[in-house]
């Protein structure tokens, strides 16, 4: 199973409350902070909602190789 590296690139100032809450739920607090999350439909749905505020990179685990 792969994981996703999510980097907070653009501020939520001026965005709707649900987008601010989604950024917070992903574990992002400061600009340019990165977190890793599992690649599953729940996380993908959150990323779709805030796709204009974050940068996403897929990381393959060594266990699959």
XYZ file of N, CA, C and O in Angstrom:
260
model
N 0.839 -1.187 0.000
C 0.000 0.000 0.000
C 0.880 1.244 0.000
O 1.884 1.304 0.688
N 0.497 2.217 -0.773
C 1.300 3.428 -0.861
C 0.803 4.477 0.129
O -0.294 4.388 0.673
N 1.638 5.448 0.347
C 1.272 6.566 1.203
C 1.376 7.841 0.392
O 1.995 7.874 -0.678
N 0.809 8.891 0.916
C 0.822 10.186 0.245
C 1.544 11.204 1.112
O 1.311 11.277 2.318
N 2.431 11.967 0.515
C 3.062 13.095 1.203
C 2.293 14.339 0.784
O 2.247 14.681 -0.393
N 1.699 15.000 1.765
C 0.855 16.164 1.509
C 1.570 17.388 2.059
O 1.943 17.415 3.234
N 1.773 18.389 1.215
C 2.453 19.614 1.619
C 1.485 20.783 1.505
O 0.842 20.969 0.475
N 1.369 21.533 2.584
C 0.476 22.679 2.681
C 1.137 23.860 1.970
O 2.122 24.402 2.447
N 0.592 24.294 0.811
C 1.245 25.298 -0.021
C 0.586 26.669 -0.007
O 1.249 27.662 -0.239
N -0.730 26.735 0.194
C -1.426 28.010 0.101
C -2.314 28.192 1.319
O -2.959 27.259 1.762
N -2.344 29.390 1.854
C -3.082 29.690 3.079
C -4.589 29.514 2.908
O -5.137 29.694 1.817
N -5.263 29.200 4.013
C -6.715 29.060 4.001
C -7.425 30.384 4.306
O -8.657 30.414 4.371
N -6.674 31.453 4.472
C -7.296 32.754 4.705
C -8.184 33.079 3.508
O -7.756 33.004 2.361
N -9.428 33.392 3.789
C -10.381 33.709 2.733
C -11.102 32.498 2.166
O -11.981 32.646 1.323
N -10.747 31.302 2.611
C -11.409 30.079 2.148
C -12.590 29.772 3.068
O -12.708 30.320 4.158
N -13.444 28.853 2.632
C -14.622 28.498 3.431
C -14.210 27.702 4.674
O -13.136 27.110 4.724
N -15.112 27.682 5.665
C -14.827 26.997 6.918
C -14.597 25.502 6.710
O -13.724 24.920 7.353
N -15.337 24.881 5.796
C -15.146 23.444 5.589
C -13.781 23.141 4.995
O -13.187 22.107 5.300
N -13.229 24.036 4.186
C -11.877 23.829 3.665
C -10.842 24.022 4.769
O -9.865 23.269 4.845
N -11.043 24.987 5.643
C -10.145 25.185 6.783
C -10.163 23.948 7.685
O -9.123 23.477 8.131
N -11.372 23.417 7.931
C -11.501 22.225 8.764
C -10.844 21.009 8.113
O -10.266 20.167 8.803
N -10.926 20.911 6.800
C -10.315 19.792 6.089
C -8.794 19.845 6.198
O -8.145 18.824 6.454
N -8.212 21.024 6.027
C -6.761 21.190 6.186
C -6.355 20.775 7.601
O -5.378 20.045 7.790
N -7.117 21.206 8.586
C -6.833 20.863 9.979
C -6.948 19.348 10.202
O -6.125 18.745 10.883
N -7.966 18.722 9.605
C -8.180 17.278 9.762
C -7.055 16.465 9.114
O -6.747 15.355 9.569
N -6.430 17.003 8.098
C -5.292 16.327 7.470
C -4.039 16.426 8.335
O -3.041 15.762 8.069
N -4.077 17.261 9.368
C -2.932 17.401 10.267
C -1.998 18.517 9.874
O -0.874 18.596 10.369
N -2.456 19.401 9.008
C -1.620 20.510 8.545
C -1.917 21.745 9.370
O -3.072 22.131 9.540
N -0.877 22.358 9.913
C -1.050 23.523 10.778
C -0.332 24.764 10.232
O -0.818 25.867 10.366
N 0.855 24.585 9.628
C 1.652 25.709 9.160
C 1.943 25.568 7.668
O 2.052 24.449 7.149
N 2.090 26.683 6.994
C 2.441 26.656 5.575
C 3.764 25.929 5.367
O 4.675 26.027 6.190
N 3.861 25.213 4.286
C 5.032 24.439 3.867
C 5.310 23.239 4.770
O 6.355 22.612 4.655
N 4.374 22.910 5.642
C 4.487 21.709 6.462
C 4.077 20.506 5.611
O 3.173 20.600 4.783
N 4.740 19.376 5.815
C 4.394 18.148 5.109
C 3.988 17.070 6.107
O 4.557 16.978 7.193
N 3.005 16.263 5.719
C 2.575 15.116 6.513
C 2.425 13.932 5.568
O 2.275 14.101 4.356
N 2.485 12.733 6.112
C 2.220 11.545 5.306
C 0.936 10.915 5.809
O 0.689 10.838 7.012
N 0.127 10.494 4.860
C -1.151 9.862 5.156
C -1.304 8.647 4.254
O -0.766 8.619 3.139
N -2.059 7.640 4.703
C -2.280 6.467 3.855
C -3.117 6.843 2.637
O -3.936 7.757 2.694
N -2.880 6.144 1.551
C -3.637 6.388 0.324
C -4.919 5.567 0.385
O -4.925 4.375 0.109
N -6.003 6.218 0.788
C -7.297 5.551 0.845
C -8.373 6.530 0.380
O -8.119 7.730 0.257
N -9.580 6.048 0.092
C -10.633 6.929 -0.432
C -10.982 8.101 0.485
O -11.295 9.193 0.004
N -10.900 7.918 1.786
C -11.217 8.986 2.723
C -10.237 10.155 2.569
O -10.639 11.320 2.478
N -8.952 9.847 2.558
C -7.926 10.883 2.419
C -8.004 11.503 1.032
O -7.891 12.724 0.876
N -8.223 10.687 0.003
C -8.342 11.219 -1.363
C -9.501 12.202 -1.475
O -9.402 13.213 -2.159
N -10.605 11.916 -0.784
C -11.746 12.825 -0.794
C -11.414 14.162 -0.155
O -11.805 15.220 -0.664
N -10.689 14.117 0.959
C -10.275 15.362 1.614
C -9.338 16.147 0.708
O -9.439 17.369 0.604
N -8.423 15.451 0.040
C -7.480 16.134 -0.842
C -8.182 16.763 -2.034
O -7.805 17.838 -2.494
N -9.216 16.099 -2.532
C -9.959 16.660 -3.657
C -10.596 17.993 -3.269
O -10.626 18.933 -4.058
N -11.070 18.084 -2.046
C -11.729 19.304 -1.562
C -10.752 20.478 -1.462
O -11.137 21.626 -1.690
N -9.487 20.193 -1.122
C -8.507 21.276 -0.921
C -7.346 21.166 -1.915
O -6.241 21.599 -1.624
N -7.598 20.618 -3.079
C -6.531 20.375 -4.059
C -5.816 21.647 -4.495
O -4.662 21.605 -4.906
N -6.463 22.802 -4.385
C -5.848 24.073 -4.767
C -4.958 24.646 -3.651
O -4.250 25.622 -3.879
N -4.959 24.017 -2.481
C -4.181 24.520 -1.344
C -2.991 23.635 -0.991
O -2.145 24.043 -0.197
N -2.941 22.432 -1.543
C -1.904 21.472 -1.173
C -1.203 20.919 -2.402
O -1.686 21.046 -3.525
N -0.057 20.298 -2.143
C 0.694 19.567 -3.171
C 0.810 18.130 -2.677
O 1.127 17.890 -1.514
N 0.546 17.171 -3.569
C 0.510 15.765 -3.173
C 1.540 14.982 -3.974
O 1.644 15.140 -5.186
N 2.300 14.132 -3.276
C 3.252 13.222 -3.918
C 3.014 11.825 -3.377
O 2.801 11.638 -2.169
N 3.028 10.839 -4.257
C 2.825 9.452 -3.844
C 4.154 8.828 -3.484
O 5.147 8.983 -4.195
N 4.194 8.117 -2.354
C 5.398 7.448 -1.890
C 5.107 5.965 -1.832
O 4.179 5.535 -1.137
N 5.889 5.172 -2.558
C 5.713 3.721 -2.515
C 6.510 3.166 -1.349
O 7.666 3.535 -1.131
N 5.910 2.270 -0.586
C 6.598 1.643 0.535
C 7.607 0.618 0.027
O 7.399 -0.023 -0.995
N 8.686 0.406 0.764
C 9.720 -0.564 0.402
C 9.194 -1.990 0.455
O 9.726 -2.885 -0.196
N 8.158 -2.241 1.243
C 7.632 -3.579 1.413
C 7.074 -4.139 0.114
O 7.043 -5.341 -0.094
N 6.618 -3.265 -0.795
C 6.041 -3.726 -2.060
C 7.109 -4.160 -3.054
O 6.853 -4.997 -3.886
N 8.278 -3.579 -2.968
C 9.330 -3.847 -3.961
C 9.902 -5.246 -3.860
O 9.817 -5.964 -2.960
